[in-house]
């Protein structure tokens, strides 16, 4: 299955996929089957288009997920189930402190690397060429980050954060933290995450992007119980979720997620949201984000939150992208573009 997936759904060269899979079969002690595996993979390699057509006719979604998507997105179901099977594009976010998007596109062209500007994100670039990220010009000096186009919208939905105190809750691996520091000059920024290993990636990313400073604090803490010594002006809450919206990048989600997980995740989101709301100062902004496309984690979560909080006011997102919800705005995975993301902007009032 791994070899077939590599041949039909990834950019891995066919000869490499076949060779590595056959080698793995031998190493696992199935020497006698290596010839059969080799023959099957070579046939698929020769007839890739025919096999891809067959794949197109099957959505491959678990029944519980298909049922939820049919309920949440009846009009978009066909396109959505089709798109979730495809490989997501490789997208960069240029570090505007170092280079403009137009200038970096010219640099890529000079290196014969095909790319084009994103449609929604003003700092995003989609790579059309197969290339190793560390080999791209400017990688070592922090000229860009790898980040999905729809994830790049986070920093653009925030108020001016110059000289403000900002908390990025559930921050790892640090894409949002970095973008905030590229776009604004906050007085203080705390990046929280309970996973210390993933926090190491935040530190590494900020080092590469030349965004470190005494005003940036990386803190290992549980967002459910974290207490602020000073009330933040802004909290970015990229809440734990089912990650159905990024299934194109993580196809194992089809097997790892179960219907019972959703209720547990929604409860966890509520706990984190309640605690973070208590920390936020009056007049401050909380941006609620998930990479899910399930309404239970997004729109319905926000309906529940606003029903309990008279001190919460939604700041509507006026945009020509996504689908407006009762509260918030939903982006669905799009061919050649971004993943599924949900955003809701909330102001704390007296």
mmCIF file of C-alpha atoms in Angstrom, residues 72-286:
data_model
loop_
_atom_site.group_PDB
_atom_site.id
_atom_site.type_symbol
_atom_site.label_atom_id
_atom_site.label_comp_id
_atom_site.label_asym_id
_atom_site.label_seq_id
_atom_site.Cartn_x
_atom_site.Cartn_y
_atom_site.Cartn_z
ATOM 1 C CA UNK A 72 -22.459 19.808 7.250
ATOM 2 C CA UNK A 73 -21.773 20.463 3.559
ATOM 3 C CA UNK A 74 -24.507 18.850 1.409
ATOM 4 C CA UNK A 75 -24.002 21.226 -1.524
ATOM 5 C CA UNK A 76 -20.207 20.912 -1.460
ATOM 6 C CA UNK A 77 -20.033 17.179 -0.657
ATOM 7 C CA UNK A 78 -19.121 15.915 -4.116
ATOM 8 C CA UNK A 79 -16.367 18.452 -4.685
ATOM 9 C CA UNK A 80 -15.149 18.139 -1.098
ATOM 10 C CA UNK A 81 -14.851 14.335 -1.075
ATOM 11 C CA UNK A 82 -13.097 14.566 -4.440
ATOM 12 C CA UNK A 83 -10.613 17.189 -3.262
ATOM 13 C CA UNK A 84 -9.731 15.395 -0.015
ATOM 14 C CA UNK A 85 -8.148 12.614 -2.083
ATOM 15 C CA UNK A 86 -5.656 14.850 -3.826
ATOM 16 C CA UNK A 87 -2.206 16.061 -2.916
ATOM 17 C CA UNK A 88 -2.118 19.559 -1.449
ATOM 18 C CA UNK A 89 0.201 22.104 -3.077
ATOM 19 C CA UNK A 90 3.513 23.093 -1.526
ATOM 20 C CA UNK A 91 3.118 26.697 -0.407
ATOM 21 C CA UNK A 92 5.593 29.229 0.941
ATOM 22 C CA UNK A 93 5.077 32.384 2.991
ATOM 23 C CA UNK A 94 7.740 34.957 2.209
ATOM 24 C CA UNK A 95 9.333 36.791 5.124
ATOM 25 C CA UNK A 96 8.536 40.378 4.161
ATOM 26 C CA UNK A 97 11.086 41.679 6.628
ATOM 27 C CA UNK A 98 13.663 40.331 4.190
ATOM 28 C CA UNK A 99 12.120 40.134 0.728
ATOM 29 C CA UNK A 100 8.893 40.995 -1.090
ATOM 30 C CA UNK A 101 6.833 38.314 -2.779
ATOM 31 C CA UNK A 102 7.449 39.778 -6.243
ATOM 32 C CA UNK A 103 11.197 39.888 -5.663
ATOM 33 C CA UNK A 104 11.271 36.311 -4.386
ATOM 34 C CA UNK A 105 9.279 35.105 -7.383
ATOM 35 C CA UNK A 106 11.953 36.688 -9.579
ATOM 36 C CA UNK A 107 14.663 34.931 -7.573
ATOM 37 C CA UNK A 108 12.906 31.592 -8.056
ATOM 38 C CA UNK A 109 12.620 32.254 -11.782
ATOM 39 C CA UNK A 110 16.345 33.006 -11.950
ATOM 40 C CA UNK A 111 16.940 29.573 -10.406
ATOM 41 C CA UNK A 112 14.573 27.914 -12.921
ATOM 42 C CA UNK A 113 12.074 27.060 -10.186
ATOM 43 C CA UNK A 114 8.484 27.304 -11.422
ATOM 44 C CA UNK A 115 6.133 29.041 -8.994
ATOM 45 C CA UNK A 116 3.173 31.417 -8.883
ATOM 46 C CA UNK A 117 1.598 33.837 -6.422
ATOM 47 C CA UNK A 118 -1.227 32.674 -4.165
ATOM 48 C CA UNK A 119 -4.709 34.025 -4.849
ATOM 49 C CA UNK A 120 -5.807 34.943 -1.321
ATOM 50 C CA UNK A 121 -2.616 35.362 0.687
ATOM 51 C CA UNK A 122 -0.619 38.442 -0.275
ATOM 52 C CA UNK A 123 2.617 36.827 0.910
ATOM 53 C CA UNK A 124 2.065 33.291 -0.379
ATOM 54 C CA UNK A 125 3.749 31.437 -3.233
ATOM 55 C CA UNK A 126 2.815 28.028 -4.655
ATOM 56 C CA UNK A 127 5.714 25.946 -5.936
ATOM 57 C CA UNK A 128 5.014 24.244 -9.251
ATOM 58 C CA UNK A 129 8.422 22.549 -9.314
ATOM 59 C CA UNK A 130 9.538 19.536 -7.321
ATOM 60 C CA UNK A 131 12.321 20.807 -5.105
ATOM 61 C CA UNK A 132 13.802 20.118 -1.680
ATOM 62 C CA UNK A 133 12.920 22.966 0.684
ATOM 63 C CA UNK A 134 16.465 23.410 2.111
ATOM 64 C CA UNK A 135 17.718 23.809 -1.472
ATOM 65 C CA UNK A 136 15.497 26.820 -2.153
ATOM 66 C CA UNK A 137 17.285 30.192 -2.293
ATOM 67 C CA UNK A 138 17.070 32.099 0.977
ATOM 68 C CA UNK A 139 16.195 29.142 3.191
ATOM 69 C CA UNK A 140 19.272 29.405 5.442
ATOM 70 C CA UNK A 141 18.778 33.140 5.990
ATOM 71 C CA UNK A 142 15.062 32.979 6.757
ATOM 72 C CA UNK A 143 13.654 34.285 3.502
ATOM 73 C CA UNK A 144 10.502 32.181 3.760
ATOM 74 C CA UNK A 145 8.534 29.562 5.667
ATOM 75 C CA UNK A 146 6.489 26.621 4.463
ATOM 76 C CA UNK A 147 2.858 27.319 5.339
ATOM 77 C CA UNK A 148 -0.496 26.572 3.749
ATOM 78 C CA UNK A 149 -2.148 29.534 2.025
ATOM 79 C CA UNK A 150 -5.272 29.453 4.187
ATOM 80 C CA UNK A 151 -3.163 29.242 7.356
ATOM 81 C CA UNK A 152 -1.374 32.409 6.239
ATOM 82 C CA UNK A 153 -4.576 34.420 6.730
ATOM 83 C CA UNK A 154 -4.218 34.336 10.524
ATOM 84 C CA UNK A 155 -1.936 37.362 10.898
ATOM 85 C CA UNK A 156 -4.018 39.420 8.462
ATOM 86 C CA UNK A 157 -7.140 38.973 10.616
ATOM 87 C CA UNK A 158 -5.541 40.446 13.723
ATOM 88 C CA UNK A 159 -5.640 44.091 14.826
ATOM 89 C CA UNK A 160 -2.454 46.151 14.750
ATOM 90 C CA UNK A 161 -0.227 44.403 17.288
ATOM 91 C CA UNK A 162 2.621 46.911 17.389
ATOM 92 C CA UNK A 163 3.607 47.494 21.038
ATOM 93 C CA UNK A 164 0.952 44.992 22.213
ATOM 94 C CA UNK A 165 1.123 41.876 24.392
ATOM 95 C CA UNK A 166 0.236 38.792 22.347
ATOM 96 C CA UNK A 167 -0.246 35.137 23.278
ATOM 97 C CA UNK A 168 -0.100 32.393 20.659
ATOM 98 C CA UNK A 169 -1.796 29.463 22.376
ATOM 99 C CA UNK A 170 -1.096 25.970 20.993
ATOM 100 C CA UNK A 171 1.724 27.605 19.024
ATOM 101 C CA UNK A 172 3.851 24.715 17.713
ATOM 102 C CA UNK A 173 5.392 24.431 15.180
ATOM 103 C CA UNK A 174 5.467 28.229 15.138
ATOM 104 C CA UNK A 175 4.107 29.348 11.776
ATOM 105 C CA UNK A 176 1.612 31.795 13.291
ATOM 106 C CA UNK A 177 4.129 33.114 15.815
ATOM 107 C CA UNK A 178 6.647 33.787 13.065
ATOM 108 C CA UNK A 179 4.117 35.496 10.814
ATOM 109 C CA UNK A 180 2.990 37.783 13.638
ATOM 110 C CA UNK A 181 6.605 38.771 14.308
ATOM 111 C CA UNK A 182 7.196 39.368 10.601
ATOM 112 C CA UNK A 183 4.129 41.585 10.265
ATOM 113 C CA UNK A 184 4.082 43.411 13.616
ATOM 114 C CA UNK A 185 6.385 44.558 16.404
ATOM 115 C CA UNK A 186 4.647 43.401 19.589
ATOM 116 C CA UNK A 187 5.934 44.539 22.951
ATOM 117 C CA UNK A 188 5.804 40.943 24.134
ATOM 118 C CA UNK A 189 4.794 37.628 22.595
ATOM 119 C CA UNK A 190 4.379 34.339 24.450
ATOM 120 C CA UNK A 191 4.215 31.156 22.370
ATOM 121 C CA UNK A 192 2.562 28.385 24.399
ATOM 122 C CA UNK A 193 2.407 24.663 23.789
ATOM 123 C CA UNK A 194 2.336 21.667 26.104
ATOM 124 C CA UNK A 195 4.507 19.582 23.752
ATOM 125 C CA UNK A 196 8.116 20.427 24.598
ATOM 126 C CA UNK A 197 9.486 18.583 21.561
ATOM 127 C CA UNK A 198 7.307 20.602 19.212
ATOM 128 C CA UNK A 199 8.301 23.800 21.012
ATOM 129 C CA UNK A 200 11.867 23.051 19.959
ATOM 130 C CA UNK A 201 10.690 23.490 16.378
ATOM 131 C CA UNK A 202 9.258 26.904 17.262
ATOM 132 C CA UNK A 203 12.655 27.982 18.568
ATOM 133 C CA UNK A 204 14.450 26.572 15.527
ATOM 134 C CA UNK A 205 12.070 28.292 13.119
ATOM 135 C CA UNK A 206 12.419 31.661 14.837
ATOM 136 C CA UNK A 207 16.207 31.311 14.802
ATOM 137 C CA UNK A 208 16.260 30.586 11.070
ATOM 138 C CA UNK A 209 13.891 33.482 10.353
ATOM 139 C CA UNK A 210 15.984 35.870 12.501
ATOM 140 C CA UNK A 211 12.948 36.679 14.649
ATOM 141 C CA UNK A 212 14.270 35.909 18.118
ATOM 142 C CA UNK A 213 14.427 38.551 20.813
ATOM 143 C CA UNK A 214 13.964 39.189 24.515
ATOM 144 C CA UNK A 215 10.340 40.115 23.849
ATOM 145 C CA UNK A 216 9.618 36.583 22.549
ATOM 146 C CA UNK A 217 8.994 33.882 25.173
ATOM 147 C CA UNK A 218 8.639 30.183 24.344
ATOM 148 C CA UNK A 219 6.761 28.512 27.195
ATOM 149 C CA UNK A 220 5.806 24.882 27.790
ATOM 150 C CA UNK A 221 2.353 25.029 29.339
ATOM 151 C CA UNK A 222 -1.104 23.494 29.119
ATOM 152 C CA UNK A 223 -3.522 25.987 27.579
ATOM 153 C CA UNK A 224 -6.333 24.592 29.741
ATOM 154 C CA UNK A 225 -4.759 25.830 32.964
ATOM 155 C CA UNK A 226 -2.212 28.492 31.919
ATOM 156 C CA UNK A 227 -2.510 31.739 33.856
ATOM 157 C CA UNK A 228 -1.302 35.094 32.565
ATOM 158 C CA UNK A 229 0.678 37.353 34.899
ATOM 159 C CA UNK A 230 -0.472 40.215 32.662
ATOM 160 C CA UNK A 231 -3.670 40.179 30.618
ATOM 161 C CA UNK A 232 -2.897 39.935 26.885
ATOM 162 C CA UNK A 233 -4.172 42.405 24.289
ATOM 163 C CA UNK A 234 -4.585 39.564 21.814
ATOM 164 C CA UNK A 235 -4.780 35.772 21.954
ATOM 165 C CA UNK A 236 -4.418 33.551 18.907
ATOM 166 C CA UNK A 237 -6.025 30.198 19.675
ATOM 167 C CA UNK A 238 -5.350 27.560 17.050
ATOM 168 C CA UNK A 239 -7.369 24.972 18.929
ATOM 169 C CA UNK A 240 -6.719 21.217 18.901
ATOM 170 C CA UNK A 241 -9.076 19.646 16.371
ATOM 171 C CA UNK A 242 -9.757 16.620 14.201
ATOM 172 C CA UNK A 243 -7.552 18.131 11.442
ATOM 173 C CA UNK A 244 -9.963 16.898 8.768
ATOM 174 C CA UNK A 245 -9.201 20.073 6.829
ATOM 175 C CA UNK A 246 -5.576 19.032 6.303
ATOM 176 C CA UNK A 247 -6.290 15.422 5.381
ATOM 177 C CA UNK A 248 -4.641 15.937 1.991
ATOM 178 C CA UNK A 249 -1.321 16.399 3.784
ATOM 179 C CA UNK A 250 -1.990 13.703 6.395
ATOM 180 C CA UNK A 251 -3.922 10.861 4.708
ATOM 181 C CA UNK A 252 -3.455 8.645 7.767
ATOM 182 C CA UNK A 253 -6.200 10.737 9.402
ATOM 183 C CA UNK A 254 -8.669 8.573 7.469
ATOM 184 C CA UNK A 255 -7.582 5.621 9.591
ATOM 185 C CA UNK A 256 -6.645 7.302 12.859
ATOM 186 C CA UNK A 257 -9.775 9.399 13.442
ATOM 187 C CA UNK A 258 -13.026 7.910 14.724
ATOM 188 C CA UNK A 259 -16.480 9.380 15.275
ATOM 189 C CA UNK A 260 -16.064 9.213 19.059
ATOM 190 C CA UNK A 261 -12.989 11.449 18.843
ATOM 191 C CA UNK A 262 -15.011 14.487 17.777
ATOM 192 C CA UNK A 263 -16.986 14.868 20.996
ATOM 193 C CA UNK A 264 -13.804 14.582 23.058
ATOM 194 C CA UNK A 265 -12.067 17.168 20.889
ATOM 195 C CA UNK A 266 -14.990 19.596 21.141
ATOM 196 C CA UNK A 267 -14.901 19.296 24.947
ATOM 197 C CA UNK A 268 -11.147 19.967 24.972
ATOM 198 C CA UNK A 269 -11.613 23.011 22.751
ATOM 199 C CA UNK A 270 -14.228 24.371 25.141
ATOM 200 C CA UNK A 271 -11.910 24.007 28.122
ATOM 201 C CA UNK A 272 -9.058 25.811 26.392
ATOM 202 C CA UNK A 273 -11.337 28.503 25.003
ATOM 203 C CA UNK A 274 -12.865 29.202 28.415
ATOM 204 C CA UNK A 275 -9.474 29.531 30.092
ATOM 205 C CA UNK A 276 -8.009 31.743 27.384
ATOM 206 C CA UNK A 277 -11.069 33.972 27.445
ATOM 207 C CA UNK A 278 -10.564 34.535 31.173
ATOM 208 C CA UNK A 279 -6.980 35.651 30.537
ATOM 209 C CA UNK A 280 -7.840 38.180 27.806
ATOM 210 C CA UNK A 281 -8.131 41.831 28.795
ATOM 211 C CA UNK A 282 -11.328 43.807 28.186
ATOM 212 C CA UNK A 283 -11.079 45.370 24.746
ATOM 213 C CA UNK A 284 -8.769 42.590 23.600
ATOM 214 C CA UNK A 285 -9.173 40.257 20.621
ATOM 215 C CA UNK A 286 -9.244 36.462 20.511
#
